[in-house]
Short mmCIF file of C-alpha atoms in Angstrom, two decimals:
data_model
loop_
_atom_site.label_atom_id
_atom_site.label_comp_id
_atom_site.label_asym_id
_atom_site.label_seq_id
_atom_site.Cartn_x
_atom_site.Cartn_y
_atom_site.Cartn_z
CA MET A 1 129.47 99.51 85.28
CA ASN A 2 132.72 101.01 84.02
CA GLU A 3 133.81 102.79 80.90
CA ARG A 4 136.69 101.08 79.08
CA HIS A 5 139.21 103.30 77.31
CA GLU A 6 141.34 102.44 74.23
CA ALA A 7 144.40 101.90 76.40
CA GLY A 8 142.53 99.16 78.23
CA THR A 9 142.18 100.97 81.53
CA GLU A 10 138.82 101.38 83.25
CA THR A 11 137.23 104.39 84.83
CA PRO A 12 136.15 103.53 88.38
CA HIS A 13 132.47 103.62 89.28
CA ARG A 14 132.15 107.11 90.85
CA VAL A 15 129.95 107.34 93.91
CA LEU A 16 129.34 110.89 95.02
CA VAL A 17 127.89 111.58 98.47
CA LEU A 18 126.40 115.03 99.02
CA GLY A 19 126.21 116.19 102.62
CA ALA A 20 128.28 115.03 105.57
CA GLY A 21 125.59 114.84 108.22
CA TYR A 22 125.05 111.71 110.24
CA ALA A 23 123.45 109.89 107.22
CA GLY A 24 125.85 111.09 104.51
CA THR A 25 128.91 110.36 106.58
CA ALA A 26 127.58 106.88 107.46
CA ALA A 27 127.00 106.21 103.74
CA ALA A 28 130.48 107.35 102.72
CA ILE A 29 132.32 105.47 105.49
CA GLN A 30 130.29 102.27 105.12
CA LEU A 31 130.70 102.15 101.36
CA ALA A 32 134.37 103.17 101.34
CA ALA A 33 135.28 100.69 104.05
CA ARG A 34 133.67 97.86 102.11
CA VAL A 35 135.47 98.64 98.84
CA LYS A 36 138.77 99.63 100.43
CA GLY A 37 141.65 98.54 98.25
CA ARG A 38 139.53 98.20 95.13
CA GLU A 39 140.27 100.44 92.12
CA ASP A 40 136.95 99.92 90.42
CA VAL A 41 134.91 102.06 92.92
CA GLN A 42 135.70 105.61 93.94
CA VAL A 43 133.84 107.27 96.89
CA THR A 44 133.83 111.04 97.30
CA LEU A 45 132.07 112.96 100.07
CA VAL A 46 131.12 116.66 99.50
CA ASN A 47 130.33 119.04 102.30
CA ALA A 48 130.33 122.79 102.78
CA GLN A 49 132.66 122.62 105.79
CA GLU A 50 135.48 120.36 107.02
CA ARG A 51 134.03 120.56 110.52
CA PHE A 52 131.44 117.92 111.33
CA THR A 53 128.26 119.47 112.74
CA GLU A 54 127.10 117.63 115.87
CA ARG A 55 123.45 118.54 115.47
CA MET A 56 122.53 116.60 118.64
CA ARG A 57 124.79 118.92 120.70
CA LEU A 58 124.14 122.31 119.08
CA HIS A 59 121.92 123.36 121.99
CA MET A 60 125.02 122.95 124.19
CA THR A 61 127.17 125.04 121.83
CA GLY A 62 124.41 127.68 121.70
CA SER A 63 124.42 128.02 125.47
CA GLY A 64 128.19 128.67 125.56
CA GLN A 65 129.65 125.26 126.24
CA ARG A 66 132.85 124.30 124.46
CA LEU A 67 132.79 121.06 122.52
CA ALA A 68 135.57 119.24 120.70
CA GLU A 69 135.70 119.98 117.00
CA LEU A 70 135.44 116.97 114.75
CA SER A 71 137.09 116.91 111.29
CA ILE A 72 135.33 115.18 108.44
CA PRO A 73 138.67 114.26 106.73
CA GLU A 74 139.73 112.65 109.99
CA LEU A 75 136.51 110.66 110.21
CA LEU A 76 137.16 109.41 106.71
CA ALA A 77 140.84 108.64 107.34
CA GLY A 78 141.86 105.15 106.41
CA THR A 79 138.80 104.41 104.30
CA GLY A 80 140.13 105.60 100.93
CA ALA A 81 137.18 107.99 100.48
CA ARG A 82 137.98 111.45 99.15
CA PHE A 83 136.67 114.67 100.70
CA VAL A 84 135.75 117.77 98.72
CA ARG A 85 134.89 120.97 100.61
CA GLY A 86 132.36 123.28 98.96
CA TRP A 87 128.72 124.26 98.62
CA VAL A 88 126.57 122.14 96.27
CA THR A 89 124.94 124.63 93.94
CA GLY A 90 123.39 122.34 91.39
CA VAL A 91 122.86 118.77 90.17
CA ASP A 92 122.51 117.90 86.47
CA THR A 93 120.84 114.49 86.46
CA GLY A 94 121.03 114.29 82.67
CA ALA A 95 124.78 114.78 82.46
CA ARG A 96 125.24 113.15 85.87
CA VAL A 97 127.40 115.93 87.24
CA VAL A 98 127.26 118.02 90.42
CA ARG A 99 128.36 121.66 90.49
CA VAL A 100 130.20 122.79 93.64
CA ASP A 101 130.76 126.49 94.40
CA ASP A 102 129.72 127.17 90.80
CA ASP A 103 133.24 126.51 89.42
CA LEU A 104 133.90 122.85 90.29
CA VAL A 105 132.11 120.09 88.35
CA LEU A 106 132.16 116.56 89.77
CA PRO A 107 130.87 113.65 87.64
CA TYR A 108 129.10 110.72 89.19
CA ASP A 109 127.75 107.27 88.23
CA THR A 110 125.82 106.88 91.50
CA LEU A 111 124.71 109.82 93.66
CA VAL A 112 123.85 109.69 97.37
CA TYR A 113 121.84 112.80 98.16
CA GLY A 114 122.04 113.81 101.83
CA LEU A 115 121.63 117.58 101.89
CA GLY A 116 119.54 117.61 105.08
CA GLY A 117 117.22 120.00 106.79
CA VAL A 118 117.74 123.34 108.54
CA ALA A 119 115.40 125.62 110.48
CA ASP A 120 112.61 127.11 108.36
CA THR A 121 113.24 130.85 108.63
CA ALA A 122 110.54 131.95 106.19
CA ALA A 123 108.41 133.67 108.87
CA PRO A 124 108.64 137.49 108.81
CA GLY A 125 111.57 138.87 110.77
CA VAL A 126 113.32 135.56 111.50
CA GLU A 127 116.25 136.14 109.15
CA ASP A 128 116.83 139.66 110.50
CA HIS A 129 116.14 139.33 114.25
CA ALA A 130 116.43 135.63 115.32
CA TYR A 131 119.20 133.16 115.94
CA THR A 132 119.13 129.52 114.75
CA LEU A 133 121.02 126.30 115.38
CA ASN A 134 121.58 125.44 111.77
CA SER A 135 125.32 125.09 112.22
CA ALA A 136 128.07 125.29 114.82
CA GLN A 137 128.83 128.80 113.65
CA ASP A 138 125.17 129.85 114.12
CA ALA A 139 125.18 128.32 117.59
CA GLU A 140 128.40 130.15 118.47
CA LEU A 141 126.79 133.48 117.45
CA LEU A 142 123.93 132.76 119.88
CA ALA A 143 126.42 131.86 122.58
CA ASP A 144 128.30 135.12 122.10
CA ARG A 145 125.08 137.11 122.37
CA LEU A 146 123.94 135.31 125.54
CA ALA A 147 127.35 135.83 127.15
CA ARG A 148 126.98 139.60 126.70
CA LEU A 149 123.46 139.69 128.18
CA ASP A 150 123.38 140.55 131.93
CA SER A 151 119.66 140.29 132.24
CA GLY A 152 116.57 140.03 130.05
CA THR A 153 114.32 137.59 128.27
CA VAL A 154 115.23 134.87 125.84
CA VAL A 155 112.36 133.54 123.75
CA VAL A 156 112.73 130.08 122.24
CA ALA A 157 110.23 129.87 119.36
CA GLY A 158 109.19 126.29 118.80
CA ASN A 159 108.75 123.71 121.56
CA GLY A 160 109.76 120.53 119.77
CA LEU A 161 112.74 118.59 121.04
CA THR A 162 115.29 121.14 119.86
CA GLY A 163 113.38 123.95 121.54
CA ILE A 164 112.94 122.08 124.77
CA GLU A 165 116.56 121.12 125.03
CA SER A 166 117.74 124.61 124.08
CA ALA A 167 115.45 126.31 126.64
CA ALA A 168 116.60 124.01 129.42
CA GLU A 169 120.26 124.39 128.54
CA ILE A 170 120.09 128.21 128.39
CA ALA A 171 118.13 128.40 131.65
CA GLU A 172 120.68 126.20 133.43
CA GLN A 173 123.71 128.03 132.08
CA TYR A 174 122.21 131.54 132.53
CA PRO A 175 119.90 131.50 135.60
CA GLU A 176 119.81 135.30 135.60
CA LEU A 177 117.87 135.33 132.32
CA ASN A 178 114.19 134.77 131.81
CA VAL A 179 113.60 131.93 129.35
CA VAL A 180 110.25 131.61 127.62
CA LEU A 181 109.43 128.57 125.51
CA LEU A 182 106.61 129.14 122.98
CA GLY A 183 104.94 126.68 120.63
CA ARG A 184 101.74 125.56 119.02
CA GLY A 185 101.34 122.42 121.16
CA GLU A 186 102.35 121.40 124.65
CA PRO A 187 105.97 120.41 125.31
CA GLY A 188 106.41 116.65 125.28
CA ALA A 189 102.87 116.09 123.95
CA ALA A 190 103.85 112.84 122.27
CA MET A 191 105.24 111.28 125.45
CA HIS A 192 103.66 109.02 128.02
CA PRO A 193 101.76 111.13 130.56
CA GLY A 194 104.28 110.39 133.28
CA ALA A 195 107.25 111.36 131.15
CA ARG A 196 105.43 114.45 129.93
CA THR A 197 104.65 115.55 133.49
CA TYR A 198 108.30 115.06 134.53
CA LEU A 199 109.52 117.09 131.53
CA ARG A 200 107.29 120.01 132.33
CA SER A 201 108.21 119.96 136.03
CA ALA A 202 111.90 119.93 135.09
CA LEU A 203 111.45 122.95 132.86
CA ALA A 204 109.63 124.74 135.69
CA ARG A 205 112.45 123.88 138.15
CA LEU A 206 114.90 125.50 135.73
CA GLY A 207 112.75 128.60 135.55
CA VAL A 208 111.58 128.07 131.97
CA ARG A 209 108.12 129.50 131.35
CA ALA A 210 106.56 127.14 128.80
CA ARG A 211 103.45 128.16 126.88
CA GLY A 212 101.51 125.90 124.54
CA GLY A 213 99.01 127.33 122.05
CA ALA A 214 101.40 130.19 121.40
CA GLU A 215 102.41 130.27 117.76
CA VAL A 216 105.04 132.85 116.90
CA VAL A 217 104.13 134.41 113.52
CA ARG A 218 106.62 137.34 113.39
CA VAL A 219 109.92 138.28 114.99
CA LEU A 220 110.38 141.95 115.80
CA PRO A 221 113.61 143.77 116.78
CA GLU A 222 112.87 143.37 120.51
CA ALA A 223 109.83 141.09 120.65
CA VAL A 224 107.85 138.29 118.99
CA GLU A 225 104.28 138.50 117.77
CA LEU A 226 101.92 135.61 118.38
CA ALA A 227 98.98 134.48 116.28
CA GLY A 228 96.15 136.57 117.64
CA GLY A 229 98.27 139.69 117.95
CA GLU A 230 99.88 139.32 121.38
CA VAL A 231 103.40 140.72 121.58
CA VAL A 232 105.99 139.09 123.89
CA PRO A 233 109.11 141.17 124.68
CA ALA A 234 112.42 139.48 123.88
CA ASP A 235 116.05 140.51 124.14
CA VAL A 236 117.10 137.36 122.23
CA VAL A 237 115.01 135.06 120.03
CA LEU A 238 116.08 131.50 119.15
CA TRP A 239 114.08 130.11 116.23
CA THR A 240 113.53 126.32 116.30
CA SER A 241 110.07 126.19 114.74
CA GLY A 242 109.85 123.98 111.65
CA THR A 243 112.43 122.72 109.17
CA ARG A 244 113.06 122.98 105.46
CA VAL A 245 115.28 121.05 103.09
CA SER A 246 117.64 122.20 100.38
CA PRO A 247 115.95 123.15 97.09
CA VAL A 248 118.68 121.49 95.07
CA ALA A 249 116.77 118.19 94.65
CA ALA A 250 113.66 119.81 93.27
CA ALA A 251 115.67 122.09 90.98
CA ALA A 252 117.47 119.03 89.61
CA GLY A 253 114.16 117.51 88.54
CA LEU A 254 114.12 114.71 91.15
CA SER A 255 110.64 113.68 92.27
CA VAL A 256 110.06 115.27 95.69
CA ASP A 257 107.21 115.37 98.20
CA GLU A 258 105.38 118.48 99.36
CA ARG A 259 108.28 119.35 101.68
CA GLY A 260 110.96 119.02 99.00
CA ARG A 261 112.29 115.69 100.22
CA VAL A 262 113.37 113.17 97.59
CA ALA A 263 110.68 110.51 97.03
CA THR A 264 112.34 107.08 97.29
CA ASP A 265 111.49 103.49 96.59
CA ALA A 266 111.90 100.77 99.19
CA ALA A 267 115.67 100.60 98.63
CA LEU A 268 116.10 104.39 99.12
CA ARG A 269 116.51 105.07 95.39
CA SER A 270 114.85 108.09 93.82
CA VAL A 271 111.59 106.99 92.18
CA SER A 272 112.42 109.19 89.20
CA HIS A 273 116.17 108.66 88.96
CA PRO A 274 117.26 105.22 90.29
CA GLU A 275 120.95 106.10 90.14
CA VAL A 276 120.26 108.59 92.93
CA TYR A 277 119.83 107.48 96.55
CA ALA A 278 118.46 109.79 99.21
CA VAL A 279 119.28 109.53 102.90
CA GLY A 280 118.50 111.22 106.22
CA ASP A 281 116.41 114.39 106.35
CA ALA A 282 116.63 114.72 102.55
CA ALA A 283 114.61 111.58 101.92
CA ALA A 284 110.87 110.85 102.04
CA VAL A 285 111.20 107.24 103.20
CA HIS A 286 107.91 105.41 103.49
CA GLN A 287 107.47 102.82 106.25
CA GLY A 288 104.33 101.06 107.40
CA TYR A 289 103.67 103.78 110.00
CA GLY A 290 104.23 106.67 107.62
CA VAL A 291 107.19 108.69 106.42
CA LEU A 292 110.41 108.43 108.45
CA HIS A 293 111.10 111.70 110.26
CA GLY A 294 114.56 113.18 110.60
CA THR A 295 116.53 111.92 113.62
CA CYS A 296 120.03 110.57 114.06
CA GLN A 297 118.62 107.17 115.12
CA GLY A 298 116.96 106.84 111.67
CA GLY A 299 119.42 108.89 109.65
CA MET A 300 122.53 106.75 110.13
CA PRO A 301 120.69 103.50 109.15
CA THR A 302 119.52 105.12 105.91
CA GLY A 303 123.12 105.98 105.06
CA VAL A 304 124.32 102.47 105.80
CA HIS A 305 121.47 100.93 103.85
CA ALA A 306 122.17 103.14 100.82
CA ALA A 307 125.76 101.97 100.88
CA LEU A 308 124.71 98.35 101.04
CA SER A 309 122.14 98.86 98.23
CA ILE A 310 124.82 100.42 96.02
CA LEU A 311 127.14 97.46 96.60
CA ARG A 312 124.36 94.93 95.74
CA VAL A 313 123.57 96.79 92.50
CA LEU A 314 127.25 96.87 91.53
CA LYS A 315 127.29 93.12 91.97
CA GLY A 316 124.26 92.76 89.69
CA ARG A 317 121.89 91.95 92.53
CA ARG A 318 118.62 93.55 93.65
CA PRO A 319 118.86 95.86 96.70
CA LYS A 320 116.84 94.87 99.73
CA PRO A 321 114.03 97.10 101.13
CA PHE A 322 114.88 99.48 103.95
CA ARG A 323 113.03 98.91 107.21
CA PHE A 324 113.51 100.87 110.45
CA GLY A 325 111.63 100.96 113.72
CA TYR A 326 112.04 103.69 116.35
CA TYR A 327 113.06 102.71 119.87
CA HIS A 328 113.52 105.84 121.97
CA THR A 329 113.23 109.63 122.28
CA PRO A 330 115.97 111.05 124.58
CA VAL A 331 115.53 114.68 125.67
CA SER A 332 118.17 116.44 127.74
CA LEU A 333 117.06 118.93 130.40
CA GLY A 334 120.37 120.56 131.21
CA ARG A 335 123.58 118.63 131.96
CA TYR A 336 122.25 116.53 134.82
CA ASP A 337 118.67 115.81 133.96
CA ALA A 338 116.77 114.26 131.08
CA VAL A 339 113.80 112.23 129.99
CA VAL A 340 114.16 109.16 127.81
CA GLN A 341 110.86 108.00 126.34
CA PHE A 342 111.05 104.47 124.97
CA THR A 343 108.83 103.96 121.95
CA HIS A 344 107.14 101.39 119.78
CA PRO A 345 108.62 101.04 116.29
CA ASP A 346 106.06 103.52 114.95
CA ASP A 347 107.39 106.12 117.44
CA SER A 348 104.32 105.95 119.66
CA PRO A 349 105.23 106.04 123.43
CA ARG A 350 105.60 102.93 125.55
CA ARG A 351 104.89 102.97 129.22
CA LEU A 352 108.61 102.70 129.95
CA TYR A 353 110.66 105.85 130.39
CA LEU A 354 113.71 107.07 132.31
CA THR A 355 114.24 110.33 134.16
CA GLY A 356 116.86 112.23 136.12
CA ARG A 357 120.58 111.51 136.18
CA THR A 358 120.15 107.97 134.76
CA ALA A 359 118.35 109.43 131.79
CA ALA A 360 121.03 112.16 131.41
CA ARG A 361 123.77 109.51 131.30
CA TYR A 362 121.74 107.53 128.74
CA LYS A 363 121.33 110.64 126.61
CA GLU A 364 125.05 111.43 126.72
CA THR A 365 125.86 107.88 125.70
CA VAL A 366 123.52 108.15 122.75
CA THR A 367 124.90 111.57 121.76
CA ALA A 368 128.44 110.15 121.71
CA SER A 369 127.46 106.94 119.90
CA PRO A 370 128.06 108.02 116.27
CA TRP A 371 131.81 108.33 116.75
CA PRO A 372 132.50 104.80 118.01
CA THR A 373 130.02 103.51 115.44
CA TYR A 374 131.92 105.23 112.58
CA GLY A 375 135.11 103.82 114.01
CA ARG A 376 133.69 100.28 114.07
CA MET A 377 132.47 100.70 110.48
CA LYS A 378 136.03 101.42 109.36
CA ARG A 379 137.49 98.46 111.26
CA MET A 380 134.60 96.05 110.78
CA PRO A 381 132.25 97.32 108.01
CA ALA A 382 129.58 94.69 108.79
CA SER A 383 129.11 96.20 112.28
CA GLY A 384 127.26 99.13 110.79
CA ALA A 385 124.49 97.00 109.29
CA PHE A 386 122.41 96.38 112.43
CA TRP A 387 119.44 98.45 113.55
CA PRO A 388 115.89 97.72 114.70
CA ARG A 389 113.78 96.71 111.69
CA GLY A 390 110.42 97.34 113.32
CA GLY A 391 108.59 94.09 112.46
CA ARG A 392 105.06 94.45 111.22
CA PHE A 393 105.13 98.21 111.80
CA THR A 394 107.44 98.82 108.88
CA ARG A 395 105.89 96.67 106.20
CA VAL A 396 104.92 99.08 103.43
CA THR A 397 103.84 99.41 99.83
CA VAL A 398 105.60 102.46 98.39
CA PRO A 399 103.09 104.82 96.68
CA ARG A 400 103.30 104.88 92.89
#
């Protein structure tokens, strides 16, 4: 696996991890912790910022709540992994190099691709007139705007989980504002009827006006336009409708699906470039129930599994197939209320769900769980290798 020079020294096997989200960070920490002290493997994590983005808490930041800032170098401390700050601008799979900020070139032997998803802002007017929760900085811009708004209407476009949590948080923090939640379907449509009813009642108690069947097709300077032509006035628009992934993978010639996610085999390797692993939102990971969708509960296991697969390959062994089954969908409804829908491994709802303060405490525990998990990985690397495998639900034949 190494190149031997004339002097007899060896170049370490260079593992480059792109993207320090939940999945990429898990991959870097898990792999670095398991090879700590070895000189034959070098792990480097590349990310555009030193600040870790707590995507599960961005709706809180957007509503003006102060959260502790987490440093990626501090998360990596003690593992031996290197951190490089910069924007990934290109991957050359032939030369096996990654270009960062156009002027830094990083070579790799194995690449872990984890450049995840952001809000899809392709709809007319979104880039010019709407706010997003793509980063902590974006969320802080929204918070600043809300703090300067004495009255008016906030439209949250997109009533998926991010939209629901954001609408509830804004309504609770700013009761003087009118909050309107718009989306194609009904909020909580995938939940058990009891959980769905509770969610909608909680939104109503907070004063959120939720409308299904209301697809926003254009954002105007002081309004949004719906499919069908209706115009809804808005002083602030938060866009949470749809996601897109980085175009870097497709531009690099990696096989991708229709959404630009890297097509992987059962071990999370690119089907076109087996020296490249894809994790988190960046990967099209097939399971028996379909393609894994982007969540923290699935993202971190992909990162850990990629690390374990790399280690097996370096030892000359075949990597094992990745299998993951969902187990819950926690949705916060402000600081003191929530719904937790427990699920079958294929993400379909069970009859069991939690509501109220018990659910809120559960959600906060889940939200905080990555940090002690990363800490345990550093102290006891094997502790990161456990997650629900999903049984018969996750048996799959990867499309050829």
